[in-house]
Amino acid sequence: MPTGPSAVRHLPQELRLGNLRVGTPVVLAPMAGITDAAYRRLCREHGAGLYVCEMITSRGIVERDAMTMSMLVFDETEDVRSVQLYGTDPVYIGKAAEILCAEHGVDHIDLNFGCPVPKVTRKGGGGALPWKRTLLGDILEAAVRATEPYGVPVTMKTRKGIDDEHLTYLDAGRIAQDSGCAAIALHGRTVAQAYSGQADWDAIGELVAHVDIPVLGNGDIWEASDALRMVEQTGAAGVVVGRGCLGRPWLFRDLAAAFAGESVATLPNLGEVAAMMRRHAELLVHHMGEVRGCKEFRKHVSWYLKGFPVGGDLRRDLALVESLGRLDGLLGLLDPEAPFPVSELGTPRGRQGSPRRVVLPEGWLEDRDGTDPVAAEDLASGSGG
Ligand SMILES: Cc1cc2nc3c(=O)[nH]c(=O)nc-3n(C[C@H](O)[C@H](O)[C@H](O)COP(=O)(O)O)c2cc1C
């Protein structure tokens, strides 16, 4: 691996997605249930980059489903609005993309073709869809056509394929390029792998060599140094970071510094982490009100405290917090001087799971060029990936 200033010189300094210029080639991965307006703001307060919202279903937008619309929320400081759309039907996707541009001032739309959740792949959506090359092209073209008048770039995010015998990423890259997509992001795993094993960065390099549009590399970036290594190894135009920033929004500071040629490893002590937790909860409450905001905050507690010396009772109480007042009281019980647990650096966080059989619609693998969505689109979906 090349090191030192000569390697740093070759790093991308910004990311260009059509007309959209992102000051640092770093993207917060869309994560359902995580990358809401509060979390995007928290991450943005530390770094620079593109912060994508949770996956939103196109049918939910078109039918103005209340649950879907409640997810389509932007922070008042969010100057670049980036939305991930899910769908299997070009008509819904096109209409939803138009609504996002015309009524919600969205600046970037990403399309989800990587979700491994059985509820989604069973209907031919998410990571199952790229197998149908014609349908994939129809969906991408519908989105690009709808957003073109607004100058809003469309990107797609996908996996290597359904499993090792049914790889789709190289075809998907060509189809994305031919459809007018501004970039393609590749998570270097198959749907069957879910989050298990190691992301295949060689596949990212192969895709870079295969297409002319920017490729964003995704999978297993736990530290800023991993991001540089991925870009150096693959030639990717930028990185997409998901689980590595769970409970670590400051990773975006390290990433921005790394792409600017500096080496920064932020190691907050427990007092600083507690302040970050308070800020996160406060932003959730700002967007969702105290009851729902505190409830949403609970899932982040174990990620923030990972590796710190905090007793089980206190962890449990924090994970049941129901008000900001109670949170303040509990955070006050933490030892503010406890140093960051450096043994956690570079280690996986969040979902890992194990390989699984991919649930597909009947006969799905028999035809690679289908055009019909097999089932009605889901109205709302609480899970992504
Ligand atoms: C909790 C969770 C929710 C996710 N939701 C989505 C999603 O809605 N859309 C999507 O494209 N990927 C989703 N992903 C996948 C991530 O965007 C990313 O591709 C994956 O975690 C690999 O990157 P990482 O190793 O940096 O985490 C999700 C991942 C997690 C852990």
PDB file of N, CA, C and O in Angstrom, residues 111-138:
ATOM      1  N   LEU A 111     -31.027   5.594  -5.688  1.00  0.00           N
ATOM      2  CA  LEU A 111     -32.009   4.514  -5.786  1.00  0.00           C
ATOM      3  C   LEU A 111     -31.446   3.251  -5.141  1.00  0.00           C
ATOM      4  O   LEU A 111     -30.290   2.881  -5.385  1.00  0.00           O
ATOM      5  N   ASN A 112     -32.264   2.608  -4.340  1.00  0.00           N
ATOM      6  CA  ASN A 112     -31.827   1.437  -3.578  1.00  0.00           C
ATOM      7  C   ASN A 112     -31.996   0.149  -4.376  1.00  0.00           C
ATOM      8  O   ASN A 112     -33.120  -0.300  -4.606  1.00  0.00           O
ATOM      9  N   PHE A 113     -30.866  -0.452  -4.757  1.00  0.00           N
ATOM     10  CA  PHE A 113     -30.878  -1.772  -5.396  1.00  0.00           C
ATOM     11  C   PHE A 113     -29.934  -2.709  -4.649  1.00  0.00           C
ATOM     12  O   PHE A 113     -29.193  -3.477  -5.268  1.00  0.00           O
ATOM     13  N   GLY A 114     -29.981  -2.605  -3.305  1.00  0.00           N
ATOM     14  CA  GLY A 114     -29.076  -3.452  -2.530  1.00  0.00           C
ATOM     15  C   GLY A 114     -29.720  -4.099  -1.333  1.00  0.00           C
ATOM     16  O   GLY A 114     -29.114  -4.956  -0.693  1.00  0.00           O
ATOM     17  N   CYS A 115     -30.942  -3.700  -1.023  1.00  0.00           N
ATOM     18  CA  CYS A 115     -31.568  -4.177   0.204  1.00  0.00           C
ATOM     19  C   CYS A 115     -31.696  -5.703   0.210  1.00  0.00           C
ATOM     20  O   CYS A 115     -32.231  -6.287  -0.726  1.00  0.00           O
ATOM     21  N   PRO A 116     -31.204  -6.392   1.266  1.00  0.00           N
ATOM     22  CA  PRO A 116     -31.264  -7.862   1.314  1.00  0.00           C
ATOM     23  C   PRO A 116     -32.447  -8.402   2.116  1.00  0.00           C
ATOM     24  O   PRO A 116     -32.574  -9.611   2.294  1.00  0.00           O
ATOM     25  N   VAL A 117     -33.281  -7.508   2.634  1.00  0.00           N
ATOM     26  CA  VAL A 117     -34.355  -7.937   3.533  1.00  0.00           C
ATOM     27  C   VAL A 117     -35.363  -8.810   2.750  1.00  0.00           C
ATOM     28  O   VAL A 117     -35.830  -8.415   1.688  1.00  0.00           O
ATOM     29  N   PRO A 118     -35.679 -10.015   3.277  1.00  0.00           N
ATOM     30  CA  PRO A 118     -36.552 -10.945   2.543  1.00  0.00           C
ATOM     31  C   PRO A 118     -37.873 -10.316   2.100  1.00  0.00           C
ATOM     32  O   PRO A 118     -38.348 -10.584   0.984  1.00  0.00           O
ATOM     33  N   LYS A 119     -38.447  -9.486   2.955  1.00  0.00           N
ATOM     34  CA  LYS A 119     -39.718  -8.836   2.622  1.00  0.00           C
ATOM     35  C   LYS A 119     -39.601  -8.033   1.309  1.00  0.00           C
ATOM     36  O   LYS A 119     -40.568  -7.883   0.569  1.00  0.00           O
ATOM     37  N   VAL A 120     -38.403  -7.538   1.048  1.00  0.00           N
ATOM     38  CA  VAL A 120     -38.145  -6.715  -0.138  1.00  0.00           C
ATOM     39  C   VAL A 120     -37.738  -7.575  -1.340  1.00  0.00           C
ATOM     40  O   VAL A 120     -38.288  -7.447  -2.439  1.00  0.00           O
ATOM     41  N   THR A 121     -36.794  -8.498  -1.132  1.00  0.00           N
ATOM     42  CA  THR A 121     -36.321  -9.311  -2.270  1.00  0.00           C
ATOM     43  C   THR A 121     -37.415 -10.282  -2.741  1.00  0.00           C
ATOM     44  O   THR A 121     -37.468 -10.624  -3.920  1.00  0.00           O
ATOM     45  N   ARG A 122     -38.285 -10.684  -1.837  1.00  0.00           N
ATOM     46  CA  ARG A 122     -39.389 -11.569  -2.204  1.00  0.00           C
ATOM     47  C   ARG A 122     -40.255 -10.943  -3.294  1.00  0.00           C
ATOM     48  O   ARG A 122     -40.868 -11.615  -4.104  1.00  0.00           O
ATOM     49  N   LYS A 123     -40.290  -9.617  -3.312  1.00  0.00           N
ATOM     50  CA  LYS A 123     -41.087  -8.904  -4.317  1.00  0.00           C
ATOM     51  C   LYS A 123     -40.221  -8.426  -5.479  1.00  0.00           C
ATOM     52  O   LYS A 123     -40.649  -7.593  -6.282  1.00  0.00           O
ATOM     53  N   GLY A 124     -38.993  -8.912  -5.530  1.00  0.00           N
ATOM     54  CA  GLY A 124     -38.119  -8.529  -6.636  1.00  0.00           C
ATOM     55  C   GLY A 124     -37.523  -7.148  -6.465  1.00  0.00           C
ATOM     56  O   GLY A 124     -37.039  -6.556  -7.432  1.00  0.00           O
ATOM     57  N   GLY A 125     -37.536  -6.620  -5.248  1.00  0.00           N
ATOM     58  CA  GLY A 125     -36.977  -5.285  -5.028  1.00  0.00           C
ATOM     59  C   GLY A 125     -35.567  -5.333  -4.465  1.00  0.00           C
ATOM     60  O   GLY A 125     -34.970  -6.409  -4.303  1.00  0.00           O
ATOM     61  N   GLY A 126     -35.014  -4.165  -4.168  1.00  0.00           N
ATOM     62  CA  GLY A 126     -33.696  -4.055  -3.541  1.00  0.00           C
ATOM     63  C   GLY A 126     -32.638  -4.803  -4.330  1.00  0.00           C
ATOM     64  O   GLY A 126     -32.511  -4.659  -5.543  1.00  0.00           O
ATOM     65  N   GLY A 127     -31.891  -5.655  -3.633  1.00  0.00           N
ATOM     66  CA  GLY A 127     -30.764  -6.352  -4.248  1.00  0.00           C
ATOM     67  C   GLY A 127     -31.171  -7.376  -5.290  1.00  0.00           C
ATOM     68  O   GLY A 127     -30.327  -7.844  -6.072  1.00  0.00           O
ATOM     69  N   ALA A 128     -32.460  -7.761  -5.326  1.00  0.00           N
ATOM     70  CA  ALA A 128     -32.906  -8.737  -6.330  1.00  0.00           C
ATOM     71  C   ALA A 128     -33.094  -8.078  -7.690  1.00  0.00           C
ATOM     72  O   ALA A 128     -32.968  -8.716  -8.736  1.00  0.00           O
ATOM     73  N   LEU A 129     -33.402  -6.811  -7.700  1.00  0.00           N
ATOM     74  CA  LEU A 129     -33.873  -6.173  -8.940  1.00  0.00           C
ATOM     75  C   LEU A 129     -32.858  -6.102 -10.084  1.00  0.00           C
ATOM     76  O   LEU A 129     -33.222  -6.323 -11.247  1.00  0.00           O
ATOM     77  N   PRO A 130     -31.575  -5.816  -9.804  1.00  0.00           N
ATOM     78  CA  PRO A 130     -30.638  -5.694 -10.927  1.00  0.00           C
ATOM     79  C   PRO A 130     -30.541  -6.950 -11.807  1.00  0.00           C
ATOM     80  O   PRO A 130     -30.040  -6.889 -12.926  1.00  0.00           O
ATOM     81  N   TRP A 131     -31.024  -8.082 -11.293  1.00  0.00           N
ATOM     82  CA  TRP A 131     -31.045  -9.287 -12.138  1.00  0.00           C
ATOM     83  C   TRP A 131     -31.876  -9.047 -13.400  1.00  0.00           C
ATOM     84  O   TRP A 131     -31.608  -9.592 -14.463  1.00  0.00           O
ATOM     85  N   LYS A 132     -32.918  -8.218 -13.279  1.00  0.00           N
ATOM     86  CA  LYS A 132     -33.770  -7.885 -14.441  1.00  0.00           C
ATOM     87  C   LYS A 132     -33.202  -6.639 -15.094  1.00  0.00           C
ATOM     88  O   LYS A 132     -33.546  -5.506 -14.724  1.00  0.00           O
ATOM     89  N   ARG A 133     -32.337  -6.847 -16.059  1.00  0.00           N
ATOM     90  CA  ARG A 133     -31.587  -5.718 -16.619  1.00  0.00           C
ATOM     91  C   ARG A 133     -32.485  -4.669 -17.268  1.00  0.00           C
ATOM     92  O   ARG A 133     -32.258  -3.471 -17.132  1.00  0.00           O
ATOM     93  N   THR A 134     -33.503  -5.143 -17.989  1.00  0.00           N
ATOM     94  CA  THR A 134     -34.356  -4.167 -18.686  1.00  0.00           C
ATOM     95  C   THR A 134     -35.157  -3.341 -17.693  1.00  0.00           C
ATOM     96  O   THR A 134     -35.280  -2.122 -17.833  1.00  0.00           O
ATOM     97  N   LEU A 135     -35.691  -4.017 -16.680  1.00  0.00           N
ATOM     98  CA  LEU A 135     -36.454  -3.297 -15.655  1.00  0.00           C
ATOM     99  C   LEU A 135     -35.555  -2.291 -14.930  1.00  0.00           C
ATOM    100  O   LEU A 135     -35.963  -1.146 -14.691  1.00  0.00           O
ATOM    101  N   LEU A 136     -34.331  -2.706 -14.640  1.00  0.00           N
ATOM    102  CA  LEU A 136     -33.394  -1.792 -13.975  1.00  0.00           C
ATOM    103  C   LEU A 136     -33.198  -0.534 -14.829  1.00  0.00           C
ATOM    104  O   LEU A 136     -33.282   0.597 -14.335  1.00  0.00           O
ATOM    105  N   GLY A 137     -32.958  -0.752 -16.117  1.00  0.00           N
ATOM    106  CA  GLY A 137     -32.761   0.393 -17.019  1.00  0.00           C
ATOM    107  C   GLY A 137     -34.001   1.271 -17.080  1.00  0.00           C
ATOM    108  O   GLY A 137     -33.908   2.502 -17.052  1.00  0.00           O
ATOM    109  N   ASP A 138     -35.175   0.638 -17.134  1.00  0.00           N
ATOM    110  CA  ASP A 138     -36.431   1.415 -17.201  1.00  0.00           C
ATOM    111  C   ASP A 138     -36.590   2.288 -15.953  1.00  0.00           C
ATOM    112  O   ASP A 138     -37.016   3.446 -16.037  1.00  0.00           O
TER     113      ASP A 138
END
